[in-house]
Structure formats: structure tokens, C-alpha cells
Amino acid sequence: MTTSTKIFIAFLFSFCFAIAYGLQQPSQDTLQSRADTVTAINQRSVDLMQLMEQQRRDSVKRLALENQLLSLQLNDRQENQRLVAELRVLQSRDSILLARRKQKVDSLKLLNDGVPVIPFRDTIFRIYTSLGSYTAKDRAMAIEERIRNLAANLDFQVDSLRAWENENNWIIAWNDQMIISFNDQDALWTNIDIASLAAIKLQEIKASIIKHREETSLKNLLISLSRAALIITVLSLLVIGMSRLATWTRRKLIVNRGKRIQGVQVRGYQLISPARQVRILWIIITAVKWMLILTAIYLALPMMLNLFPSTRGYTPVLLGYFLNPLRDMGASIVAYFPNLITIIVICVVFRYALKILKFFAGELRTGALHIPGFFPDWALPTYHILRVLLLAFLMIVIFPYLPGSDSSIFKGVSVFIGVLFTFSSAGALGNIVAGLVLTYMRSFSLGDRVKIGDLSGDIIEKSLLVTRIRTTKNEVISVPNSQVMNSHTINYSADSQEKGLIIHTNLTMSYETRWQIVHELAKKAALRVEFIETEPAPFVLQNSLDDFYITYQINAYTKHPNKQAQIYSELHKSLTDVFHEADIELLSPHYNAIRDGNKRDIPDGFSTKSDDKLH
């Protein structure tokens, strides 16, 4: 297994761990939570029963006081006033108890939503309490089944359904068949007395059965079938019409190809040909056609399902698949709008801050603004560094306002991407840092003749990642900035315009030739070369006294370091010509001459004077 494979597997495990950590939720003891809920319901039910019992006692006491007040003599005013005051206290306490009772009922409904009774399609009421061994769910299911059986029984008449009191309970029944029974606990949850509760539920059951029978009647069924046929007919016409419209549009495209449809050109370049443009338009027309057809079918299907009671429940489900995402999207956009405004304001502020930085960078680069110790070529790199820092700070500021930024998954993925970017771009980041350091070191500029390691040439490009050099052989070499940092750099152009670059080359001469003559001729040869400066004047150094010859070095100034190859070539030619004109041989350190004492190794056309005559 390679190292890259191991790193990828490690990143994959870290990503999975981040996702798992984000999705992890603290575990909950559902049994304990359910037990606590049941205990709370029982406790509040007991409190509510105590309130109702207190109200009952106050009601009995108030009735007794009213009877006593009626039986008093009119002339007993003191007793009359006492009874009236006591009645007022009872009435006030009854109001307080009634408010507390309603509050208790509301708090109970927060803990228990109840079980809905849905015999057909709509919920008619809810069951909150159990009865004997029957739970609230068992009671609701039994009531639903009994109501359905009543509706299906042709002998059943709605008016024959009755409600009466049986000991402490109220019963709704048909003949000898019980439909539902209510006790004080049921009345407690509705915050009304049990008799009123039975009357209300009786009317709700009757209304539900009547509505169901009307919806399932033969007349309504035939009407629904005719409406469904009409919907299918209209839908078929729409599909046929859209298909024919698409076909007609395609024909028009073919006719107008090359006339009105001439393709897409960008500055003379044929980006899209007419034939390809027609094919693209065909694809768009076909996609729009099928999208409209599917939308029409999707909207027509709930309309047909809503016509029949047995399938009416699927209508909101199908519509919900289409409308719920749109509603949620709209609600999310509306809820996110304040954060969006905040992000826009922050982005505008940072945009103008970047404009101000760019303005000052341009002024520094052109020299219109001068800061001591700050060089003009630092302006753009400094601007880019500050720009990156500002953009990073911008992301930090707007991050809390991004949608989903507070989710654990978002944070886990962000950490994973950051780790992945850090490890995968280590080399690139090193080159970027080296590029910035080189910029502020000012080791070289564009156009300078430099030597980096073993490479010599002109700088043609400086970027954050690489430095490009054009050699004297017109070769372009890309050197990573990290390698430039680790190598020594010789800049031939840094001081060439002020002090000049010294061009130098070695030549050897025998001991028989006086050094003064060699110096004079070498300087004369250097001054003949183009691009060699007369001031400062060339000079000669004697580098070594070897066994058979003396090594001289001619040095001359030039302000054209980029033409070194040409200057050296011309200097070597000039040295050869000048010394031959002076009838002096140029002996190489590896040159051996065997002669008879008469012939000199000097090209034809030059004089053959002796050294003594020259002196």
C-alpha cells in the first residue's frame, strides 16, 4: 500500500468520524421519559379533580346561601348583608377556580395530544383517557369501528341515535348497541360538564355519518365519475396540444436554420454553429414539453382523487410532495432574509475597504505616494496579502450567518476540508511563502540577468509559485520558488546602471612579452568592443605567474548585463585582433609550439615586427 493510499484512507476515516460525530445525538431514556409524563398527567389530573370537587362544594354552598337569603325577612338587613357578602366571596372564588381549572386542562393537553377518532376521513373528536382495561387508543379504534358499522347498516337512522346517563357515565347508543361512553375524566379533559360533552359528541357522530352517506351515495358517485372524465379529457387535450406545439416549433427551427438562427459568435469566433444551436433548442423544447405534461398530470391526479371519498386522503399527500418543498423553501428564504441583509452589508463594507487598499497600492506602485523604506515593487504583493487576509476575515465574519453553519455536519465537513487542503497543498504553500519572501528580499526583478544555482538567464516572470528564466539559448526554465530560496542567486543587473557590471576574461602570455605592453593592448582591445564603458576605464590584473606563462585578466565595465554573451564574444575577437596587429602571439595554456626559429604563428595580413622594435 502506497503512502498516498494510506493518507487517503486516513482522510476517509476522519471524514466518516466527523460525519458520525455531527450526527451523534445524546441518548435519551424513553421509558423514563414516558414514566415521568404519565406521572405528571396523573398528578395534574388529581389537582384538576380537586379543583372540580371544590367548585362542586362551593356551588352547593352557594345554592344553600341563595335559598337562605330568599327565606329571610326583609327587615333583617344585617343578616341579609352578611349572606350577600358571602355569596360574592363564593362567586369570586368560583371565577378563580374556573381560571385555574382551564389552565390545568391546557397544561394537560400539552402533555397528552389524545388519540383521534377518524371513522371515515376527518377527525371528529379525540380520546384522552383510558377506561378500565381499555387504553385511549383501544377506545378510539373501537369507536371508529362501531361508527363505520352504523353508517353501513341500512336499517340505521341517524335520528335514532341517543345519549343518556347511566349511573356516573353517559352513553351514546343505538338500540342496544353502545357506541361510546363518557365519564368524569373525559369531561375533565374538555373542561365542560359530562352532559354537555355527551350532547356535543352525539351531534358530531351524527354529522359525520350524514356526511359520509352523502359522499358515498350513487348520485354523488356518478357526478364524481363525470367530473373525472372531464378532467381526463381536458388533460388529454392539453397533452396533445403541447405535443403539437412542440412539433410545430421544431419545424420552425428547421426552416429558420441559417436565416434567423445563425449560431452564436463571440468576437468573430463561432462558439455555437446553427445546427448545434437548433439541436440545443430542440432539447430545451422537449424538456419544457415533458415538464409541462408531467406537471399537468401531477396536478390533475389529486383533483381526480379528491372526487372520491375513498381516495380523498391521498390528495393532500400528493400535493404535499410538490407544495411542501416550495413552502419550506419560501419560509426558509423569508427567515433567512435578515441574515442575507447582514451579509450584503458586510460584503459592501469589505468591498470598499478593498477598493481603498487597491487605490493606495496603485499610488505606491506608480510612485505618486512614497513611504520611506517601502519600495514600489512591494505595492502589489502587499495588496494581495492584505486582500487575502481581508477575504479570510470576511469569511470568518459572515460564517455564522450562512444557512446551516450551526449544524454539526457542516462543522465536521468544514474541518475535514480544511485538513485535506492543508496536507494536500503543503508544497504549494511552501512555494507561495517562498515567493512572498523573494518579493520582499528584492533579490531580482523582471528583466534582470541572474544566475540561480547552475542556471543563468533573464527573469521573464515572477509569480507566487515559480520563477521563469530565459537562457541565452532562448530556453524558458521554470524554477519553483522554494528551490530559488534554497539556492544562491547572482544578480548581474542589480547595480549595473549605477556602477556598471565588470566583464572579465583571462589571457596568457609568455614571459618574453613585457606586461606593460600586454596591459596596453588588452585595454585597447576592450575599448573597441561595443557596450563597453570608457568611464570607468578598463583595467588589467595579473592573476598568476605560471611555469611557462603569465595569466592576465582584462576587466571592463558595461551597463548592458543582458548582452554578456555578445560582449564576451566581441571582447575575445578584439583581443585576438589587437594582439595580432601588434605582432604578438596569444599562447593558450594548452598550446605548444615547435618551430625552427624563423616562422611565427601569426595570421597573414599582420606585420611581423620583433618585440624589441615595439619597445
Coordinates of C-alpha atoms in Angstrom, one line a residue:
M1 CA 0.0 0.0 0.0
T2 CA 1.5 3.3 -1.1
T3 CA 1.8 6.4 1.1
S4 CA -0.8 8.3 -0.8
T5 CA -3.3 5.4 -0.4
K6 CA -2.7 5.4 3.3
I7 CA -3.2 9.2 3.5
F8 CA -6.4 8.9 1.5
I9 CA -7.7 6.1 3.8
A10 CA -6.8 8.2 6.9
F11 CA -8.7 11.2 5.5
L12 CA -11.7 8.9 4.6
F13 CA -11.8 7.7 8.2
S14 CA -11.5 11.2 9.6
F15 CA -14.4 12.3 7.3
C16 CA -16.6 9.5 8.4
F17 CA -15.7 10.2 12.0
A18 CA -16.6 13.9 11.5
I19 CA -20.0 13.0 10.0
A20 CA -20.7 10.4 12.7
Y21 CA -19.8 13.0 15.4
G22 CA -22.0 15.5 13.7
L23 CA -25.0 13.1 13.6
Q24 CA -24.5 11.9 17.1
Q25 CA -27.3 12.9 19.4
P26 CA -27.4 12.4 23.2
S27 CA -29.3 9.2 24.0
Q28 CA -32.5 9.5 25.9
D29 CA -34.2 7.1 28.3
T30 CA -37.5 6.9 26.5
L31 CA -39.0 4.6 29.2
Q32 CA -38.0 7.0 32.0
S33 CA -39.4 10.0 29.9
R34 CA -42.7 8.2 29.3
A35 CA -43.0 7.3 33.0
D36 CA -42.3 10.9 34.0
T37 CA -45.0 12.0 31.6
V38 CA -47.6 9.6 32.9
T39 CA -46.7 10.7 36.5
A40 CA -47.2 14.3 35.5
I41 CA -50.5 13.6 33.9
N42 CA -51.8 11.7 36.9
Q43 CA -50.7 14.4 39.3
R44 CA -52.3 17.2 37.3
S45 CA -55.4 15.1 36.9
V46 CA -55.7 14.7 40.6
D47 CA -55.2 18.5 41.0
L48 CA -57.9 19.1 38.5
M49 CA -60.3 16.7 40.2
Q50 CA -59.7 18.6 43.5
L51 CA -60.5 21.9 41.8
M52 CA -63.7 20.4 40.3
E53 CA -64.6 19.0 43.8
Q54 CA -64.0 22.4 45.3
Q55 CA -66.2 24.0 42.7
R56 CA -68.9 21.5 43.4
R57 CA -68.9 22.2 47.1
D58 CA -68.9 25.9 46.5
S59 CA -71.8 25.5 44.1
V60 CA -73.8 23.6 46.8
K61 CA -72.9 26.1 49.4
R62 CA -73.8 29.0 47.1
L63 CA -77.2 27.4 46.4
A64 CA -77.9 27.0 50.1
L65 CA -77.0 30.6 50.7
E66 CA -79.3 31.8 48.0
N67 CA -82.2 29.7 49.4
Q68 CA -81.4 31.1 52.9
L69 CA -81.3 34.6 51.5
L70 CA -84.7 34.2 49.9
S71 CA -86.2 32.9 53.2
L72 CA -85.0 35.8 55.3
Q73 CA -87.4 38.6 56.4
L74 CA -86.9 41.9 54.6
N75 CA -86.3 43.8 57.9
D76 CA -83.3 41.6 58.8
R77 CA -80.8 43.8 56.9
Q78 CA -77.7 42.8 58.8
E79 CA -78.1 39.1 58.1
N80 CA -79.0 39.9 54.5
Q81 CA -75.8 41.9 54.0
R82 CA -73.7 39.1 55.5
L83 CA -75.2 36.5 53.1
V84 CA -74.7 38.8 50.1
A85 CA -71.0 39.3 51.1
E86 CA -70.5 35.6 51.5
L87 CA -72.1 34.9 48.1
R88 CA -69.8 37.4 46.5
V89 CA -66.8 35.7 48.0
L90 CA -68.0 32.3 46.7
Q91 CA -68.6 33.8 43.2
S92 CA -65.1 35.4 43.2
R93 CA -63.5 32.1 44.3
D94 CA -65.5 30.2 41.7
S95 CA -64.1 32.5 39.0
I96 CA -60.6 31.9 40.3
L97 CA -61.1 28.2 40.4
L98 CA -62.6 28.2 36.9
A99 CA -59.5 30.0 35.6
R100 CA -57.2 27.6 37.4
R101 CA -59.2 24.7 36.0
K102 CA -58.8 25.9 32.4
Q103 CA -55.1 26.4 33.0
K104 CA -54.8 22.8 34.3
V105 CA -56.7 21.5 31.3
D106 CA -54.4 23.4 28.9
S107 CA -51.3 22.1 30.6
L108 CA -52.7 18.5 30.5
K109 CA -53.3 18.8 26.7
L110 CA -49.6 19.9 26.3
L111 CA -48.6 16.5 27.8
N112 CA -51.2 14.4 26.0
D113 CA -52.4 15.1 22.5
G114 CA -55.0 12.4 22.7
V115 CA -55.9 9.7 20.1
P116 CA -58.0 11.0 17.2
V117 CA -61.2 9.2 16.3
I118 CA -61.3 9.0 12.4
P119 CA -64.1 6.7 11.3
F120 CA -64.0 7.9 7.7
R121 CA -61.8 10.8 6.6
D122 CA -61.9 13.6 9.1
T123 CA -61.2 13.6 12.8
I124 CA -64.5 14.1 14.8
F125 CA -63.0 14.2 18.3
R126 CA -60.2 12.9 20.5
I127 CA -60.0 10.4 23.3
Y128 CA -57.6 11.4 26.1
T129 CA -58.1 8.9 28.9
S130 CA -58.4 5.1 29.3
L131 CA -61.5 3.3 30.6
G132 CA -61.0 0.2 32.7
S133 CA -58.6 -2.1 30.8
Y134 CA -59.1 -0.2 27.5
T135 CA -56.4 2.3 26.6
A136 CA -57.2 5.6 24.8
K137 CA -56.1 4.0 21.6
D138 CA -58.2 0.9 22.1
R139 CA -61.3 3.1 22.8
A140 CA -60.7 5.2 19.7
M141 CA -60.3 2.1 17.5
A142 CA -63.5 0.5 18.9
I143 CA -65.5 3.8 18.4
E144 CA -64.3 4.1 14.8
E145 CA -65.3 0.5 14.0
R146 CA -68.8 1.0 15.6
I147 CA -69.4 4.2 13.7
R148 CA -68.5 2.6 10.4
N149 CA -70.8 -0.3 11.1
L150 CA -73.6 2.1 11.9
A151 CA -73.0 4.0 8.6
A152 CA -73.0 0.7 6.6
N153 CA -76.2 -0.5 8.3
L154 CA -79.2 0.4 6.0
D155 CA -81.6 0.0 9.0
F156 CA -79.9 2.7 10.9
Q157 CA -81.5 6.1 11.0
V158 CA -79.4 9.0 12.4
D159 CA -82.3 10.3 14.5
S160 CA -82.5 7.0 16.4
L161 CA -79.0 7.6 17.9
R162 CA -79.5 8.6 21.6
A163 CA -77.4 9.7 24.6
W164 CA -78.4 9.1 28.2
E165 CA -77.0 8.9 31.7
N166 CA -76.1 5.6 33.3
E167 CA -75.0 5.9 36.9
N168 CA -71.9 8.1 36.7
N169 CA -71.4 7.7 33.0
W170 CA -73.1 9.0 29.9
I171 CA -73.7 6.6 27.0
I172 CA -74.3 7.2 23.3
A173 CA -76.0 4.1 21.8
W174 CA -78.3 2.9 19.0
N175 CA -81.0 0.5 20.3
D176 CA -79.0 -1.9 22.5
Q177 CA -75.7 -1.3 20.7
M178 CA -73.3 1.1 22.6
I179 CA -71.2 3.4 20.5
I180 CA -69.3 5.3 23.2
S181 CA -69.4 6.0 26.9
F182 CA -68.1 9.1 28.8
N183 CA -67.0 9.5 32.4
D184 CA -65.9 12.4 34.5
Q185 CA -62.3 12.0 33.3
D186 CA -63.4 12.6 29.7
A187 CA -65.3 15.7 30.8
L188 CA -62.3 16.9 32.7
W189 CA -60.1 17.0 29.6
T190 CA -62.7 19.0 27.7
N191 CA -63.3 21.4 30.5
I192 CA -67.1 21.0 30.3
D193 CA -69.6 19.0 32.3
I194 CA -70.3 15.4 31.2
A195 CA -73.8 16.0 30.0
S196 CA -72.7 18.8 27.6
L197 CA -69.9 16.6 26.5
A198 CA -72.3 13.8 25.6
A199 CA -74.6 16.1 23.7
I200 CA -71.7 17.6 21.7
K201 CA -70.3 14.2 20.8
L202 CA -73.7 12.9 19.8
Q203 CA -74.1 15.7 17.2
E204 CA -70.6 15.2 15.9
I205 CA -71.2 11.5 15.3
K206 CA -74.5 12.2 13.6
A207 CA -72.9 14.8 11.3
S208 CA -70.1 12.5 10.4
I209 CA -72.4 9.7 9.4
I210 CA -74.7 12.0 7.4
K211 CA -71.7 13.5 5.6
H212 CA -70.3 10.0 4.8
R213 CA -73.6 8.7 3.4
E214 CA -74.0 11.8 1.2
E215 CA -70.5 11.4 -0.2
T216 CA -70.9 7.7 -0.9
S217 CA -74.3 8.0 -2.5
L218 CA -74.9 6.8 -6.1
K219 CA -75.7 10.3 -7.2
N220 CA -72.5 11.8 -5.9
L221 CA -70.6 8.8 -7.3
L222 CA -71.9 9.4 -10.8
I223 CA -71.2 13.1 -10.5
S224 CA -67.6 12.4 -9.4
L225 CA -67.2 9.9 -12.4
S226 CA -68.4 12.6 -14.8
R227 CA -66.0 15.2 -13.4
A228 CA -63.1 12.7 -13.5
A229 CA -63.9 12.0 -17.2
L230 CA -64.0 15.8 -17.8
I231 CA -60.6 16.2 -16.1
I232 CA -59.1 13.3 -18.2
T233 CA -60.5 14.8 -21.4
V234 CA -59.0 18.3 -20.6
L235 CA -55.7 16.7 -19.6
S236 CA -55.6 14.7 -22.9
L237 CA -56.3 17.8 -24.9
L238 CA -53.5 19.7 -23.1
V239 CA -51.0 16.9 -23.7
I240 CA -52.0 16.7 -27.4
G241 CA -51.8 20.5 -27.7
M242 CA -48.4 20.7 -26.1
S243 CA -47.1 17.9 -28.3
R244 CA -48.3 19.6 -31.4
L245 CA -47.0 22.9 -30.3
A246 CA -43.5 21.4 -29.7
T247 CA -43.6 19.7 -33.2
W248 CA -44.6 23.0 -34.9
T249 CA -41.8 24.8 -33.1
R250 CA -39.3 22.2 -34.2
R251 CA -40.4 22.7 -37.8
K252 CA -40.0 26.4 -37.5
L253 CA -36.4 25.9 -36.2
I254 CA -35.5 23.8 -39.2
V255 CA -36.9 26.3 -41.6
N256 CA -35.1 29.2 -39.9
R257 CA -31.8 27.4 -39.6
G258 CA -29.2 29.6 -41.3
K259 CA -31.6 32.5 -41.6
R260 CA -32.7 33.8 -38.2
I261 CA -30.8 31.1 -36.4
Q262 CA -27.2 31.8 -37.3
G263 CA -25.5 30.4 -34.3
V264 CA -23.6 32.2 -31.5
Q265 CA -20.5 34.2 -32.3
V266 CA -18.2 35.9 -29.7
R267 CA -15.8 38.4 -31.3
G268 CA -15.8 36.7 -34.6
Y269 CA -15.4 33.2 -33.1
Q270 CA -18.2 30.7 -34.0
L271 CA -18.9 29.4 -30.5
I272 CA -22.1 27.5 -31.5
S273 CA -22.9 26.6 -35.1
P274 CA -26.5 27.0 -36.4
A275 CA -27.0 23.2 -36.5
R276 CA -25.8 22.8 -32.9
Q277 CA -28.0 25.7 -31.8
V278 CA -31.0 24.0 -33.4
R279 CA -30.2 20.8 -31.5
I280 CA -29.8 22.7 -28.2
L281 CA -33.2 24.4 -28.8
W282 CA -34.8 21.0 -29.6
I283 CA -33.5 19.7 -26.3
I284 CA -34.9 22.7 -24.4
I285 CA -38.3 22.5 -26.1
T286 CA -38.5 18.7 -25.4
A287 CA -37.6 19.2 -21.8
V288 CA -40.1 22.1 -21.4
K289 CA -42.8 20.0 -23.1
W290 CA -42.3 17.0 -20.8
M291 CA -42.0 19.2 -17.7
L292 CA -45.4 20.8 -18.5
I293 CA -47.0 17.5 -19.3
L294 CA -45.8 15.9 -16.1
T295 CA -46.9 19.0 -14.1
A296 CA -50.3 18.8 -15.6
I297 CA -50.7 15.1 -14.8
Y298 CA -49.4 15.7 -11.3
L299 CA -51.9 18.4 -10.7
A300 CA -54.8 16.6 -12.4
L301 CA -54.2 13.4 -10.4
P302 CA -55.0 15.0 -6.9
M303 CA -58.1 16.6 -8.5
M304 CA -59.4 13.2 -9.6
L305 CA -58.5 11.6 -6.3
N306 CA -60.3 14.3 -4.4
L307 CA -63.6 13.5 -6.2
F308 CA -64.0 10.1 -4.4
P309 CA -64.2 9.7 -0.6
S310 CA -62.1 6.6 -0.6
T311 CA -59.2 8.2 -2.3
R312 CA -59.6 11.8 -0.9
G313 CA -57.0 11.3 1.7
Y314 CA -54.2 10.9 -0.9
T315 CA -54.8 14.4 -2.3
P316 CA -53.0 16.3 0.4
V317 CA -50.2 13.8 0.4
L318 CA -49.6 14.2 -3.4
L319 CA -49.9 17.9 -3.2
G320 CA -47.7 18.0 -0.2
Y321 CA -44.9 16.3 -2.2
F322 CA -44.9 19.3 -4.5
L323 CA -46.1 22.2 -2.3
N324 CA -44.3 21.4 0.9
P325 CA -40.8 21.8 -0.6
L326 CA -41.9 25.1 -2.1
R327 CA -43.4 26.2 1.1
D328 CA -40.4 25.2 3.1
M329 CA -38.1 26.9 0.6
G330 CA -40.2 30.1 0.8
A331 CA -40.3 30.0 4.6
S332 CA -36.5 29.4 4.7
I333 CA -35.9 32.3 2.3
V334 CA -38.1 34.7 4.4
A335 CA -36.5 33.5 7.6
Y336 CA -33.0 33.9 6.2
F337 CA -33.7 37.4 4.7
P338 CA -32.3 39.3 7.8
N339 CA -29.1 37.3 7.7
L340 CA -28.9 37.9 4.0
I341 CA -29.2 41.7 4.5
T342 CA -26.4 41.5 7.2
I343 CA -24.1 39.5 4.8
I344 CA -24.8 42.1 2.0
V345 CA -23.9 45.0 4.3
I346 CA -20.7 43.3 5.4
C347 CA -19.7 42.4 1.8
V348 CA -20.3 46.0 0.7
V349 CA -18.1 47.4 3.6
F350 CA -15.3 44.9 2.8
R351 CA -15.6 45.7 -0.9
Y352 CA -15.0 49.4 -0.4
A353 CA -12.1 48.6 2.0
L354 CA -10.5 46.5 -0.8
K355 CA -11.0 49.4 -3.2
I356 CA -9.2 51.8 -0.8
L357 CA -6.3 49.3 -0.4
K358 CA -6.1 48.9 -4.2
F359 CA -6.0 52.7 -4.7
F360 CA -3.1 53.1 -2.3
A361 CA -1.3 50.1 -3.8
G362 CA -1.6 51.7 -7.2
E363 CA -0.3 55.0 -5.9
L364 CA 2.7 53.4 -4.2
R365 CA 3.4 51.3 -7.4
T366 CA 3.5 54.3 -9.7
G367 CA 5.5 56.4 -7.2
A368 CA 2.8 59.0 -6.7
L369 CA 2.8 58.1 -3.0
H370 CA 6.1 57.5 -1.2
I371 CA 6.6 55.8 2.1
P372 CA 10.2 55.7 3.4
G373 CA 11.6 52.2 3.3
F374 CA 8.7 50.9 1.2
F375 CA 9.7 50.0 -2.4
P376 CA 7.3 50.4 -5.2
D377 CA 7.6 46.8 -6.3
W378 CA 6.3 45.8 -2.9
A379 CA 2.9 47.5 -3.5
L380 CA 1.1 44.8 -5.4
P381 CA 2.3 41.8 -3.3
T382 CA 1.4 43.7 -0.2
Y383 CA -2.0 44.5 -1.6
H384 CA -2.6 40.8 -2.5
I385 CA -1.5 39.7 1.0
L386 CA -3.9 42.2 2.7
R387 CA -6.6 41.2 0.2
V388 CA -6.3 37.5 1.2
L389 CA -6.3 38.4 4.9
L390 CA -9.4 40.6 4.4
L391 CA -11.2 37.9 2.5
A392 CA -10.4 35.4 5.1
F393 CA -11.6 37.8 7.8
L394 CA -14.7 38.3 5.7
M395 CA -15.5 34.6 5.7
I396 CA -15.0 34.4 9.4
V397 CA -17.4 37.3 9.9
I398 CA -20.2 36.0 7.6
F399 CA -19.7 32.4 8.5
P400 CA -22.3 32.5 11.4
Y401 CA -24.9 34.0 9.1
L402 CA -24.6 31.2 6.4
P403 CA -27.5 28.8 6.3
G404 CA -26.7 25.6 8.2
S405 CA -23.5 26.9 9.6
D406 CA -24.5 25.9 13.1
S407 CA -25.1 22.3 12.2
S408 CA -22.7 19.6 13.4
I409 CA -22.4 18.1 9.9
F410 CA -21.5 21.5 8.4
K411 CA -18.8 21.9 11.0
G412 CA -17.4 18.4 10.6
V413 CA -17.2 18.7 6.8
S414 CA -15.5 22.2 7.1
V415 CA -12.9 20.7 9.4
F416 CA -12.3 17.8 7.0
I417 CA -11.9 20.1 4.0
G418 CA -9.5 22.3 6.0
V419 CA -7.3 19.3 7.0
L420 CA -7.4 17.9 3.4
F421 CA -6.5 21.3 1.9
T422 CA -3.6 21.8 4.5
F423 CA -2.0 18.4 3.8
S424 CA -2.6 18.3 0.1
S425 CA -1.2 21.8 -0.5
A426 CA 1.9 21.7 1.7
G427 CA 4.3 22.0 -1.3
A428 CA 2.3 24.7 -3.0
L429 CA 2.0 26.7 0.3
G430 CA 5.8 26.4 0.7
N431 CA 6.3 27.9 -2.8
I432 CA 3.8 30.7 -2.1
V433 CA 5.6 31.6 1.1
A434 CA 9.0 31.5 -0.7
G435 CA 7.6 33.7 -3.4
L436 CA 6.5 36.3 -0.9
V437 CA 9.8 36.2 0.8
L438 CA 11.7 36.6 -2.5
T439 CA 9.5 39.6 -3.3
Y440 CA 10.4 41.4 -0.1
M441 CA 14.0 40.4 -0.3
R442 CA 14.2 42.1 -3.7
S443 CA 16.8 39.6 -4.9
F444 CA 15.8 40.3 -8.6
S445 CA 13.3 42.0 -10.7
L446 CA 11.7 41.3 -14.1
G447 CA 14.3 41.6 -16.9
D448 CA 17.3 41.1 -14.6
R449 CA 20.2 38.9 -15.7
V450 CA 20.7 36.4 -12.9
K451 CA 22.3 33.1 -12.1
I452 CA 20.4 30.8 -9.8
G453 CA 22.4 27.7 -8.9
D454 CA 23.7 26.5 -12.3
L455 CA 21.0 28.3 -14.3
S456 CA 21.8 31.7 -15.9
G457 CA 19.4 33.9 -17.9
D458 CA 16.9 36.7 -17.8
I459 CA 13.9 36.9 -15.4
I460 CA 10.8 36.9 -17.6
E461 CA 8.1 36.0 -14.9
K462 CA 7.8 36.1 -11.1
S463 CA 4.7 34.5 -9.5
L464 CA 3.8 33.2 -6.1
L465 CA 4.7 29.6 -7.2
V466 CA 7.5 29.7 -9.8
T467 CA 10.2 32.0 -11.3
R468 CA 10.7 31.7 -15.1
I469 CA 14.2 32.3 -16.6
R470 CA 15.0 32.7 -20.3
T471 CA 18.6 31.4 -21.0
T472 CA 20.9 32.8 -23.7
K473 CA 19.8 29.8 -25.8
N474 CA 16.2 31.1 -25.7
E475 CA 15.2 28.3 -23.3
V476 CA 12.5 29.0 -20.8
I477 CA 13.1 27.3 -17.4
S478 CA 10.6 27.3 -14.6
V479 CA 12.2 27.1 -11.1
P480 CA 10.0 26.6 -8.0
N481 CA 10.3 29.5 -5.6
S482 CA 11.3 27.1 -2.8
Q483 CA 14.3 26.0 -4.8
V484 CA 15.2 29.6 -5.6
M485 CA 15.2 30.2 -1.8
N486 CA 17.5 27.3 -1.2
S487 CA 20.0 28.3 -3.9
H488 CA 22.4 31.2 -4.1
T489 CA 21.4 33.9 -6.5
I490 CA 23.8 36.1 -8.5
N491 CA 22.1 39.3 -9.9
Y492 CA 24.2 40.9 -12.7
S493 CA 21.7 43.7 -13.2
A494 CA 21.2 44.9 -9.7
D495 CA 23.9 47.7 -9.8
S496 CA 24.7 47.7 -13.5
Q497 CA 23.1 51.1 -14.3
E498 CA 24.9 53.0 -11.5
K499 CA 28.3 51.3 -11.1
G500 CA 28.3 49.0 -14.1
L501 CA 28.9 45.3 -14.3
I502 CA 32.6 44.2 -14.7
I503 CA 33.1 42.0 -17.7
H504 CA 36.4 40.0 -17.3
T505 CA 38.3 37.3 -19.2
N506 CA 41.7 35.7 -18.9
L507 CA 44.6 35.6 -21.4
T508 CA 48.0 34.1 -21.1
M509 CA 51.3 35.5 -22.3
S510 CA 54.8 34.3 -22.3
Y511 CA 57.4 35.8 -20.1
E512 CA 59.3 37.3 -23.1
T513 CA 56.4 39.9 -23.6
R514 CA 56.5 42.8 -21.3
W515 CA 53.5 43.1 -19.0
Q516 CA 53.2 46.9 -19.8
I517 CA 52.6 46.0 -23.5
V518 CA 50.0 43.4 -22.5
H519 CA 48.1 45.8 -20.3
E520 CA 48.1 48.5 -23.0
L521 CA 46.9 46.1 -25.8
A522 CA 44.3 44.5 -23.6
K523 CA 42.8 47.9 -22.6
K524 CA 42.8 48.9 -26.3
A525 CA 41.0 45.8 -27.3
A526 CA 38.4 46.2 -24.6
L527 CA 37.6 49.8 -25.7
R528 CA 37.0 48.6 -29.2
V529 CA 34.1 46.5 -28.0
E530 CA 30.5 47.9 -28.3
F531 CA 28.7 48.3 -24.9
I532 CA 32.0 48.6 -23.0
E533 CA 32.1 51.8 -21.0
T534 CA 35.1 54.2 -21.4
E535 CA 34.5 55.5 -17.9
P536 CA 35.4 53.9 -15.6
A537 CA 38.3 52.8 -17.8
P538 CA 39.1 49.1 -18.3
F539 CA 41.9 47.7 -16.2
V540 CA 44.1 44.6 -16.2
L541 CA 45.0 42.3 -13.4
Q542 CA 47.9 39.7 -13.3
N543 CA 46.3 36.7 -11.8
S544 CA 49.2 34.2 -11.7
L545 CA 52.8 33.5 -12.7
D546 CA 52.7 30.0 -14.0
D547 CA 55.7 27.9 -15.2
F548 CA 55.7 28.9 -18.8
Y549 CA 53.4 32.0 -19.0
I550 CA 51.7 34.8 -17.1
T551 CA 47.9 34.8 -16.7
Y552 CA 46.4 38.3 -17.2
Q553 CA 42.8 39.3 -16.6
I554 CA 41.2 42.1 -18.6
N555 CA 38.3 43.9 -16.7
A556 CA 35.9 46.3 -18.3
Y557 CA 32.6 48.0 -17.3
T558 CA 29.3 47.6 -19.1
K559 CA 25.8 48.8 -18.4
H560 CA 24.2 46.1 -20.5
P561 CA 24.4 42.9 -18.5
N562 CA 21.8 41.2 -20.6
K563 CA 24.2 41.2 -23.6
Q564 CA 27.1 39.4 -21.8
A565 CA 27.3 36.6 -24.3
Q566 CA 27.7 39.1 -27.2
I567 CA 30.1 41.3 -25.2
Y568 CA 32.4 38.4 -24.3
S569 CA 32.4 37.2 -27.9
E570 CA 33.3 40.6 -29.2
L571 CA 36.0 41.1 -26.5
H572 CA 37.6 37.8 -27.4
K573 CA 37.7 38.7 -31.1
S574 CA 39.0 42.2 -30.3
L575 CA 41.8 40.8 -28.1
T576 CA 42.8 38.4 -30.9
D577 CA 42.9 41.2 -33.5
V578 CA 44.7 43.7 -31.3
F579 CA 47.5 41.4 -30.3
H580 CA 47.9 40.1 -33.8
E581 CA 48.1 43.6 -35.1
A582 CA 50.9 44.2 -32.6
D583 CA 52.7 41.0 -33.9
I584 CA 52.2 39.2 -30.6
E585 CA 51.2 35.6 -30.3
L586 CA 48.3 34.6 -28.0
L587 CA 49.5 31.4 -26.4
S588 CA 46.9 29.2 -24.7
P589 CA 47.9 27.4 -21.5
H590 CA 47.5 24.2 -23.5
Y591 CA 49.2 25.5 -26.7
N592 CA 52.6 24.0 -27.5
A593 CA 54.6 25.4 -30.5
I594 CA 57.6 23.6 -32.1
R595 CA 59.3 26.0 -34.5
D596 CA 62.6 26.3 -36.3
G597 CA 63.2 29.8 -35.1
N598 CA 62.1 31.6 -38.2
K599 CA 58.3 31.3 -38.7
R600 CA 55.9 32.9 -36.2
D601 CA 52.3 31.5 -35.8
I602 CA 50.6 34.8 -36.8
P603 CA 47.8 35.1 -39.3
D604 CA 48.6 36.5 -42.7
G605 CA 48.0 40.2 -43.2
F606 CA 49.6 41.3 -39.9
S607 CA 53.1 42.8 -39.6
T608 CA 56.0 40.6 -38.2
K609 CA 58.0 43.1 -36.2
S610 CA 60.1 42.0 -33.3
D611 CA 59.4 42.8 -29.7
D612 CA 62.5 45.0 -29.4
K613 CA 61.2 47.2 -32.2
L614 CA 57.9 47.5 -30.5
H615 CA 59.6 48.7 -27.3

